[in-house]
Short mmCIF file of C-alpha atoms and ligand atoms in Angstrom, two decimals:
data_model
loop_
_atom_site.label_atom_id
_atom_site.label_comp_id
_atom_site.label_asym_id
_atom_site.label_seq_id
_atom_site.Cartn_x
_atom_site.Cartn_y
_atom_site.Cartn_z
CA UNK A 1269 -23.47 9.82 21.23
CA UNK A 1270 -20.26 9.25 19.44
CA UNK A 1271 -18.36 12.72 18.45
CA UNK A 1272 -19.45 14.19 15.02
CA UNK A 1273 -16.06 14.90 12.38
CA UNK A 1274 -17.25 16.54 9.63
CA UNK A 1275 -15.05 16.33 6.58
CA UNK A 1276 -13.18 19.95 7.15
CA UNK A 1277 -12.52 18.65 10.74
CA UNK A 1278 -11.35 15.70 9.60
CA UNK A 1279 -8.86 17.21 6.65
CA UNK A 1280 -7.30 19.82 9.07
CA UNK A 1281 -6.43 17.05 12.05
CA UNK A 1282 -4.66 15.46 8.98
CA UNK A 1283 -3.54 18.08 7.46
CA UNK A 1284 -0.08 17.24 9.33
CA UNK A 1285 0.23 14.07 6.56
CA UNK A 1286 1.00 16.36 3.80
CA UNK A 1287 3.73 19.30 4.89
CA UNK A 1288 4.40 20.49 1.08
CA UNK A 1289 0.15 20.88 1.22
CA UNK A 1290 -0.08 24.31 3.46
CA UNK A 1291 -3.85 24.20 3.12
CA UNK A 1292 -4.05 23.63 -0.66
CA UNK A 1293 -5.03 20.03 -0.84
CA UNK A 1294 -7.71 21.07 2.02
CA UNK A 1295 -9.13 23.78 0.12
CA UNK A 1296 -9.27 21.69 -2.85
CA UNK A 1297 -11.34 18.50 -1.10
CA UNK A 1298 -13.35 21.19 0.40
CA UNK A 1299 -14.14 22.56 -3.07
CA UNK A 1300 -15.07 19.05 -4.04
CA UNK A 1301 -17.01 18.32 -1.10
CA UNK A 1302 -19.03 21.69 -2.06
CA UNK A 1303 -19.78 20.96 -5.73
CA UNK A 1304 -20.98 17.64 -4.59
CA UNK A 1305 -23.71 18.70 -2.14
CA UNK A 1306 -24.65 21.14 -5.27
CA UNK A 1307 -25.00 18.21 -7.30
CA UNK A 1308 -26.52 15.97 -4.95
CA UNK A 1309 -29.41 18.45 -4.64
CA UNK A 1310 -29.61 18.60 -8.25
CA UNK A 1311 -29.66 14.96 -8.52
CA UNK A 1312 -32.02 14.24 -5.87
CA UNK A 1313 -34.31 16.86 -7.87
CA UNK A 1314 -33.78 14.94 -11.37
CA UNK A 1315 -37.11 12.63 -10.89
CA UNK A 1316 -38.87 15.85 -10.41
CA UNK A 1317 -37.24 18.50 -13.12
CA UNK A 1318 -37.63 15.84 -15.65
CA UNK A 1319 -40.69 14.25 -15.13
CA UNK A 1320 -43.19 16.57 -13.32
CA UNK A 1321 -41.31 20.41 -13.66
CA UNK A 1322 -40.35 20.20 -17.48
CA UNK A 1323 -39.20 17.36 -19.67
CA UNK A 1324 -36.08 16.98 -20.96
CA UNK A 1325 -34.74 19.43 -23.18
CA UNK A 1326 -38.03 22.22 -22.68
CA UNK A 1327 -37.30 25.39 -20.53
CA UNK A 1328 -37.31 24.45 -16.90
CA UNK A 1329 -39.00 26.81 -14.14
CA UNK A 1330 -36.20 29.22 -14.04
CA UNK A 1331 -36.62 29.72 -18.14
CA UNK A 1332 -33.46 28.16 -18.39
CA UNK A 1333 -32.80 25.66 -21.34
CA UNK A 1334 -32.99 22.30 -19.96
CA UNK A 1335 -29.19 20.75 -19.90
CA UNK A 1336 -28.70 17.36 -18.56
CA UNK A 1337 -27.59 16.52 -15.50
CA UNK A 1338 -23.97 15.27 -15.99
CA UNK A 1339 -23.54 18.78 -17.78
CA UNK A 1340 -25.13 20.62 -15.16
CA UNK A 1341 -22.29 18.34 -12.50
CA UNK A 1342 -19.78 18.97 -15.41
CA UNK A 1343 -20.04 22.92 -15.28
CA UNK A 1344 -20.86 22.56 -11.01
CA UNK A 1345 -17.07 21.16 -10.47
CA UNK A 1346 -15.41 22.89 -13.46
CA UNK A 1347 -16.73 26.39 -11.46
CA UNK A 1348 -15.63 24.85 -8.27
CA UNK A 1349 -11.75 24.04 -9.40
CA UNK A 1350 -11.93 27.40 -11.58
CA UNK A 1351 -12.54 29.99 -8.15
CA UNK A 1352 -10.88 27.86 -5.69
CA UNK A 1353 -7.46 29.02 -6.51
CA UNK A 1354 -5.62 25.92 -6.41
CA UNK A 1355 -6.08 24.23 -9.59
CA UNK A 1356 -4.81 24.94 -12.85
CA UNK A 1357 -6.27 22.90 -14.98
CA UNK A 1358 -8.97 19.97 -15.62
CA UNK A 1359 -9.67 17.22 -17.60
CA UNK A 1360 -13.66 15.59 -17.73
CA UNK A 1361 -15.17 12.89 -19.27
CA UNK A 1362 -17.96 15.55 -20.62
CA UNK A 1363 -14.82 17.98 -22.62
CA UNK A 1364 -12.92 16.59 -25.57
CA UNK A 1365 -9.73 18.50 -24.25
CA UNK A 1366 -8.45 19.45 -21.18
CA UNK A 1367 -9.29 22.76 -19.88
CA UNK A 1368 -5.97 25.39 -18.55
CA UNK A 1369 -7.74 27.96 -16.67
CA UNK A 1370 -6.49 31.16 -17.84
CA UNK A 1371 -7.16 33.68 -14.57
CA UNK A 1372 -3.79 34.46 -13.41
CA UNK A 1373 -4.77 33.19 -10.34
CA UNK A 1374 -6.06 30.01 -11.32
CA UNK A 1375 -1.96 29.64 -13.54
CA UNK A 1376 -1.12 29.68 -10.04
CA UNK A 1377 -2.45 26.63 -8.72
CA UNK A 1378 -0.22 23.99 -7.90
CA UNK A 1379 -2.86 20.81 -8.98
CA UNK A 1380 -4.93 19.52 -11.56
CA UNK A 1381 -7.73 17.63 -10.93
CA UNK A 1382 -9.15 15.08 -13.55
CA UNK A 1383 -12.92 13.59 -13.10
CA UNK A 1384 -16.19 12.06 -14.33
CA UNK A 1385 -18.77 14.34 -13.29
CA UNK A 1386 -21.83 11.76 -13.36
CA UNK A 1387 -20.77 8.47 -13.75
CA UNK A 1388 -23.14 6.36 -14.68
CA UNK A 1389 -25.86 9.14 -15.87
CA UNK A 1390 -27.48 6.60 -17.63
CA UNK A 1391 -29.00 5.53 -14.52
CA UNK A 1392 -31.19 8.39 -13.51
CA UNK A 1393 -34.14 7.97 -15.10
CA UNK A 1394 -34.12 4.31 -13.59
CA UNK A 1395 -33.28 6.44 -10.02
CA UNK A 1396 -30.52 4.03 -9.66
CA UNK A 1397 -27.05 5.29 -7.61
CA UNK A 1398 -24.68 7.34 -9.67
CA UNK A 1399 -21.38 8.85 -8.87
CA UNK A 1400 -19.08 11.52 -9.12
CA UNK A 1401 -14.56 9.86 -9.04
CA UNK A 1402 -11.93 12.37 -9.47
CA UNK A 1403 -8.14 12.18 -9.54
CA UNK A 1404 -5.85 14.67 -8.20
CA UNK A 1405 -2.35 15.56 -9.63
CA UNK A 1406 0.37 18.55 -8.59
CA UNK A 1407 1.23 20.28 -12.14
CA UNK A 1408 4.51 19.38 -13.75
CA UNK A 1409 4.43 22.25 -15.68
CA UNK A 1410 6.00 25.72 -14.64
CA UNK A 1411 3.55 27.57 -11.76
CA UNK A 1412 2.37 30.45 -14.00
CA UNK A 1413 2.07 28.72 -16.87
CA UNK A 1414 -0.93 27.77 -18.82
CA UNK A 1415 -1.63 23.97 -17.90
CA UNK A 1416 -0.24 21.28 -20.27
CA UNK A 1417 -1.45 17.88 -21.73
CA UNK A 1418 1.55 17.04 -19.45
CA UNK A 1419 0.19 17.79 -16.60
CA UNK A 1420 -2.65 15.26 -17.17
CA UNK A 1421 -1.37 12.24 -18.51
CA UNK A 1422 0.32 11.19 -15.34
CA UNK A 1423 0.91 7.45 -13.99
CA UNK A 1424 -1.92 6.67 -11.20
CA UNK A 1425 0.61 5.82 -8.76
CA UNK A 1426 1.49 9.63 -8.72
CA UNK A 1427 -2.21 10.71 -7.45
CA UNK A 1428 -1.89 12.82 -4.43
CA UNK A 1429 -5.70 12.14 -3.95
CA UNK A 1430 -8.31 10.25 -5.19
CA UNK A 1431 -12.09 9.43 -4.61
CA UNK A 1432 -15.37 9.03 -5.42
CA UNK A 1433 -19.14 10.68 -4.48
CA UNK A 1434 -21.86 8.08 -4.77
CA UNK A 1435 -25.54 9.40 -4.96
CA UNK A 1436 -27.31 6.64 -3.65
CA UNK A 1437 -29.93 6.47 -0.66
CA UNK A 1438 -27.76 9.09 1.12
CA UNK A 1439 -24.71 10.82 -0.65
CA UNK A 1440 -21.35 9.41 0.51
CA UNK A 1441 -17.90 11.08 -0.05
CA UNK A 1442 -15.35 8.77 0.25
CA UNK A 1443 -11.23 9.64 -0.44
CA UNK A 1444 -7.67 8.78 0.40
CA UNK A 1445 -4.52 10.90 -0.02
CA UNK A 1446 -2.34 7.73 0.35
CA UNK A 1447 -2.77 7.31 4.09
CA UNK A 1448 -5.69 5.08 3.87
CA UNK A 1449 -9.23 5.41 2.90
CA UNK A 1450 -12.17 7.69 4.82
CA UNK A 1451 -15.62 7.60 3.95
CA UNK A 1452 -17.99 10.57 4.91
CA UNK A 1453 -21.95 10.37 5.05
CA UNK A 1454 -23.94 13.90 3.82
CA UNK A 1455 -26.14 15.24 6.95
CA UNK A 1456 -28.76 16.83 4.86
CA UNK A 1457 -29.73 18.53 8.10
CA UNK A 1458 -26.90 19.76 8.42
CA UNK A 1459 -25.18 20.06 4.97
CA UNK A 1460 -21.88 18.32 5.87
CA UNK A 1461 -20.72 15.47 4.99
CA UNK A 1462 -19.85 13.02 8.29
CA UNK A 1463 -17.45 10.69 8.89
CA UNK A 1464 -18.96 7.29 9.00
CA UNK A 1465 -16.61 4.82 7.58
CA UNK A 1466 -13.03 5.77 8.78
CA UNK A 1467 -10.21 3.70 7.90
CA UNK A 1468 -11.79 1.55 5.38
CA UNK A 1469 -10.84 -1.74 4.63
CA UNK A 1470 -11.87 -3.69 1.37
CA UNK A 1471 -12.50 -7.50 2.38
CA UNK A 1472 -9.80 -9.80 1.51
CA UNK A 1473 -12.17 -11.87 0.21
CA UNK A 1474 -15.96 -11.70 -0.98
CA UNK A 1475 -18.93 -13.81 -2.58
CA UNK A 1476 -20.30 -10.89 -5.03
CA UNK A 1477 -19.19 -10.74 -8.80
CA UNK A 1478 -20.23 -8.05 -10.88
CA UNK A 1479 -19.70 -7.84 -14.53
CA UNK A 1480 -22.08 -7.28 -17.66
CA UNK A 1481 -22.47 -10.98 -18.24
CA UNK A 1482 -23.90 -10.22 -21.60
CA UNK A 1483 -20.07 -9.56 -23.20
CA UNK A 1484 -19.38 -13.35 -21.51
CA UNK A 1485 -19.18 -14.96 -25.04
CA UNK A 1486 -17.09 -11.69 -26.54
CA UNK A 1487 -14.37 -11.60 -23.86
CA UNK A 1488 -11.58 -13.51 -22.67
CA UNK A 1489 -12.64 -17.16 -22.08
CA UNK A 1490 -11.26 -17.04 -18.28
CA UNK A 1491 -13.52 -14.82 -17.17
CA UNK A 1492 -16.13 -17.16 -18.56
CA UNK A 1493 -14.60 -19.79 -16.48
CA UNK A 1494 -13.98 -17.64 -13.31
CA UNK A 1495 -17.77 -17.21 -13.29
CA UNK A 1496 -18.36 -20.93 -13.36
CA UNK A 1497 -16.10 -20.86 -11.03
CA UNK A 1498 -18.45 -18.57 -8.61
CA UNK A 1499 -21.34 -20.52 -10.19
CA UNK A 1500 -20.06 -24.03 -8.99
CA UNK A 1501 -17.94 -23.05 -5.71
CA UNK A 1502 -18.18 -21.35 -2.55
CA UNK A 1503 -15.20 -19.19 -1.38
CA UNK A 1504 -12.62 -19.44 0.38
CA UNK A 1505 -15.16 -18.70 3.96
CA UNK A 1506 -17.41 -21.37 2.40
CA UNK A 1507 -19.65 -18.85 1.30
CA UNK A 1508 -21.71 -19.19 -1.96
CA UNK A 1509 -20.83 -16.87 -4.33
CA UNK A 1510 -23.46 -14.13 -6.06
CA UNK A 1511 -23.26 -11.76 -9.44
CA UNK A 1512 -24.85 -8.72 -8.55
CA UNK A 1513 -24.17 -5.73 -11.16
CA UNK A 1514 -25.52 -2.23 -10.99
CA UNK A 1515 -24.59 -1.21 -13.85
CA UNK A 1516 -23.12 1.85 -11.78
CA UNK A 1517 -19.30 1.27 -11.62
CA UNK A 1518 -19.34 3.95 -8.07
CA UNK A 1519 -22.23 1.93 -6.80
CA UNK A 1520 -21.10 -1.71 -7.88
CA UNK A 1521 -17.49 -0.32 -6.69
CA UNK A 1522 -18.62 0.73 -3.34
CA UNK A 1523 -20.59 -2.31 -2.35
CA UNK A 1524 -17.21 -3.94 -2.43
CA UNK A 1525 -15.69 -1.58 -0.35
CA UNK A 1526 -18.09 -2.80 2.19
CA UNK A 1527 -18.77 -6.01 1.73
CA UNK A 1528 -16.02 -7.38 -0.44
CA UNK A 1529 -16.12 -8.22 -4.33
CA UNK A 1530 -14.78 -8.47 -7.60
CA UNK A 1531 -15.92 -5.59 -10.50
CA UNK A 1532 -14.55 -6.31 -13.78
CA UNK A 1533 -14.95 -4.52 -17.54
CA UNK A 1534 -13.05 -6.66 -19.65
CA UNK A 1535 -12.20 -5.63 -22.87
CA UNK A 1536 -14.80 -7.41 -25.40
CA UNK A 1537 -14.10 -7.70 -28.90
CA UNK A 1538 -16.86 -4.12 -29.67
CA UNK A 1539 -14.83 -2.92 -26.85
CA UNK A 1540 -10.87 -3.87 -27.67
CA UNK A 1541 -9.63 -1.47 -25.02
CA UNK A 1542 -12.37 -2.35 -22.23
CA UNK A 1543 -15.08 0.59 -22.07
CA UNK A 1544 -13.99 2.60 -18.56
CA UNK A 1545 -11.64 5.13 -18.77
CA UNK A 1546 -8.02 4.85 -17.40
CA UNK A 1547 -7.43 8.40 -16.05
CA UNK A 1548 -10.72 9.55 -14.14
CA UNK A 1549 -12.65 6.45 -13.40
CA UNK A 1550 -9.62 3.59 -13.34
CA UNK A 1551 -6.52 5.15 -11.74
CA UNK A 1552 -8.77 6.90 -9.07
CA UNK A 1553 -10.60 3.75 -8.15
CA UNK A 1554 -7.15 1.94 -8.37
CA UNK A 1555 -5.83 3.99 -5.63
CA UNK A 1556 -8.57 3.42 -3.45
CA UNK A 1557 -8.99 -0.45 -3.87
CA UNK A 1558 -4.86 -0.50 -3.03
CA UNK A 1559 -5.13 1.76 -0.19
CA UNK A 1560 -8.37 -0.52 1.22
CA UNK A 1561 -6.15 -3.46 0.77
CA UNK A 1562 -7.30 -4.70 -2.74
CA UNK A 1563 -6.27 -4.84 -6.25
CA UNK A 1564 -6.90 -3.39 -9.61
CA UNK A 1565 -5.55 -4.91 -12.75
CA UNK A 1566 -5.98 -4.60 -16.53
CA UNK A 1567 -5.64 -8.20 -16.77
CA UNK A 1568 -1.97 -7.76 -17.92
CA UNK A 1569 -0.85 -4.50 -15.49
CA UNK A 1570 -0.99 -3.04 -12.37
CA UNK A 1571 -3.50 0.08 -13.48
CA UNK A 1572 -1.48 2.27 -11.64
CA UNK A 1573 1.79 1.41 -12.91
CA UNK A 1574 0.30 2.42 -16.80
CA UNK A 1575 1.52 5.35 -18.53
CA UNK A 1576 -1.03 7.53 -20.26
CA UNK A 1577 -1.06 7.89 -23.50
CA UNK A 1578 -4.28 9.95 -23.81
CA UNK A 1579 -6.96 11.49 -22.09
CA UNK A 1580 -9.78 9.59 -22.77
CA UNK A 1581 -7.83 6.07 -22.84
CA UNK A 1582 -9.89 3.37 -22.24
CA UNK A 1583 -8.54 -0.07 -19.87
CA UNK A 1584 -10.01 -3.38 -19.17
CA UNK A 1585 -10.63 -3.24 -15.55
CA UNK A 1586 -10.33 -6.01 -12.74
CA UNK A 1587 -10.65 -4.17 -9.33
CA UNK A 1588 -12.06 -5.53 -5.45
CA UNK A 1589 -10.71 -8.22 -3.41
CA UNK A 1590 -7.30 -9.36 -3.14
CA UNK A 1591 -8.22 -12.95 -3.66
CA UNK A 1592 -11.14 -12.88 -6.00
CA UNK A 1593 -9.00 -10.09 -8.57
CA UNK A 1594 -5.97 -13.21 -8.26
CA UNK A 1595 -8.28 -16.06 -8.35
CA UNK A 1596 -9.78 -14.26 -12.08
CA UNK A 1597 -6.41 -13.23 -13.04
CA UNK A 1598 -4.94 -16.69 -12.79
CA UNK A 1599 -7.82 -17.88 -15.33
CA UNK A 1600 -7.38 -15.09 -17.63
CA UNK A 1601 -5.62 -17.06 -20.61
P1 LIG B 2778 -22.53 -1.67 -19.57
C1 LIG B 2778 -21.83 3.55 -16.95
O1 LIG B 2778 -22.08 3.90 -18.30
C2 LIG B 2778 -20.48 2.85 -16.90
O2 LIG B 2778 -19.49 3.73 -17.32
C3 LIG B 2778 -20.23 2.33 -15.51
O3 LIG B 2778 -20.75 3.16 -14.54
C4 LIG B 2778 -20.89 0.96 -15.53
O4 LIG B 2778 -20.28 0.04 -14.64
C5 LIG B 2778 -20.70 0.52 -16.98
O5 LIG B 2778 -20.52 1.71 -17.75
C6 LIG B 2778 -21.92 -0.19 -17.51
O6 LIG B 2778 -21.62 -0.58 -18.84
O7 LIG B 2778 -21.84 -1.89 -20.89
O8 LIG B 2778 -22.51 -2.90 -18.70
O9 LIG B 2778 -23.90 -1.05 -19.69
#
């Protein structure tokens, strides 16, 4: 039997890759890794807290008012950051604003960490995979100091960490810190998460497309013709091509990991900017497709090469395989 690494293992041994860290980055993907088994109970318990414990919105077993589940997540990491010392500051999809912790401990920290709690939340009462993607960021403002709108609105290519949790049929953790990408499997049995998928590579090249083919008439007309394109040819293994979409950018974004793929959220004319957002669900999942080997593109950009202008930006997305993101991009008129 191969040698288990759980995901603490696994950050000390390469702890070495990041000497300005000292243990903070650890302590922060450790405080990640913790929130997310928290929420992966929770979520695994959604079927039954909404649909045989207490409906939505009635007082649940504990007499506690009923809050929904990306909430509940929201609150689970925003806790997590707040007591682990090393962060200073956050910025969710589920707060208007940023939040600058204002402990003197937490004014401290040295990072700020910007996520989606529950990507995808739509998708639980269909029990389909969501996901958790966060992006992590060392302050530019003064150690001390309250956190600043600053300190957010950085360029993706300045991530010191990014990744993504996906609750599907078991509860994946997968990250990189620039030095490649490491995917690690929750042992329920156990409560740690595994390492499973080390050193992941995303497939030059795939056969699955996955887009909301209902914006196909209210988009660019490429990406009408790239998916003729997959309709009519086989690529470039001689492979037909499929459209398979979740409807679960985490899940839909992982499959590609794995088996290679193209995602894309184009903007549409009800959606001029694209609908995902740039700095927690774009630049993180930017840094991992480049670090796997692929691409991610606004159409026009490099995503990680954008500068912020504000928190909840939204960007056209075009993120998976090398070939299949330049074979749409070519097309794009
Ligand atoms: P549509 C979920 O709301 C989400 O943000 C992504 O997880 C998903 O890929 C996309 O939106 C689905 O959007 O417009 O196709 O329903």
């Amino acid at each position: 039997m191969s040698k288990v690494t759980t995901l603490n293992d696994f950050i000390l041994e390469r702890q070495a890759d990041f000497p300005f860290a000292t243990g903070e980055l650890t302590r922060i993907l450790n405080d990640i890794a913790i929130a997310s088994k928290i929420v992966s109970r929770d979520v695994r318990m959604a079927g039954l807290v909404d649909h045989i414990l207490g409906a939505q919105g009635e007082v649940n077993v504990q007499g506690e008012e009923q809050q929904k589940l990306d909430v509940i997540a929201d609150k689970q990491f925003i806790k997590a950051f707040e007591n682990g010392g090393e962060i200073c500051g956050i910025a969710s999809e589920e707060n208007d604003d940023f939040v600058a912790f204002t402990s003197e401990s937490a004014k401290k920290g040295n990072y700020v960490v910007l996520f989606d709690p529950l990507d995808g939340s739509s998708n639980i009462d269909v029990n389909v995979s969501i996901g958790t993607i966060f992006s992590i960021y060392r302050r530019i403002s003064n150690v001390g100091s309250l956190a600043t709108l600053e300190d957010m609105l950085q360029k993706g290519s300045d991530q010191i960490a990014a990744g993504y949790v996906l609750y599907g049929s078991s509860t994946m953790l997968v990250y990189t810190t620039g030095n490649g990408v490491n995917g690690f499997t929750l042992d329920p049995s156990i409560g740690e998460f595994c390492l499973s998928h080390p050193n992941m590579k995303m497939p030059e090249t795939g056969r699955i497309y996955a887009m909301n083919e209902g914006n196909i008439d209210i988009c660019n007309p490429g990406i009408k013709e790239y998916t003729q394109y997959c309709q009519s040819f086989e690529n470039d293994k001689g492979a037909p091509y499929s459209g398979r979409y979740i409807g679960s950018l985490v899940a839909d974004f992982h499959r590609n990991m794995i088996k290679g793929g193209i995602y894309i959220y184009p903007e549409t004319t009800t959606s001029p900017e694209g609908k995902l957002r740039l700095l927690y669900e774009c630049n993180p999942l930017a840094l991992i497709a480049e670090q796997a080997g692929g691409l991610a593109s606004t159409g026009k950009n490099r995503v990680l090469d954008l500068e912020p202008k504000r928190l909840h930006q939204r960007v056209p997305f075009f993120v998976g395989s090398k070939n299949m993101v330049e074979k749409a991009l070519s097309l794009l008129k």
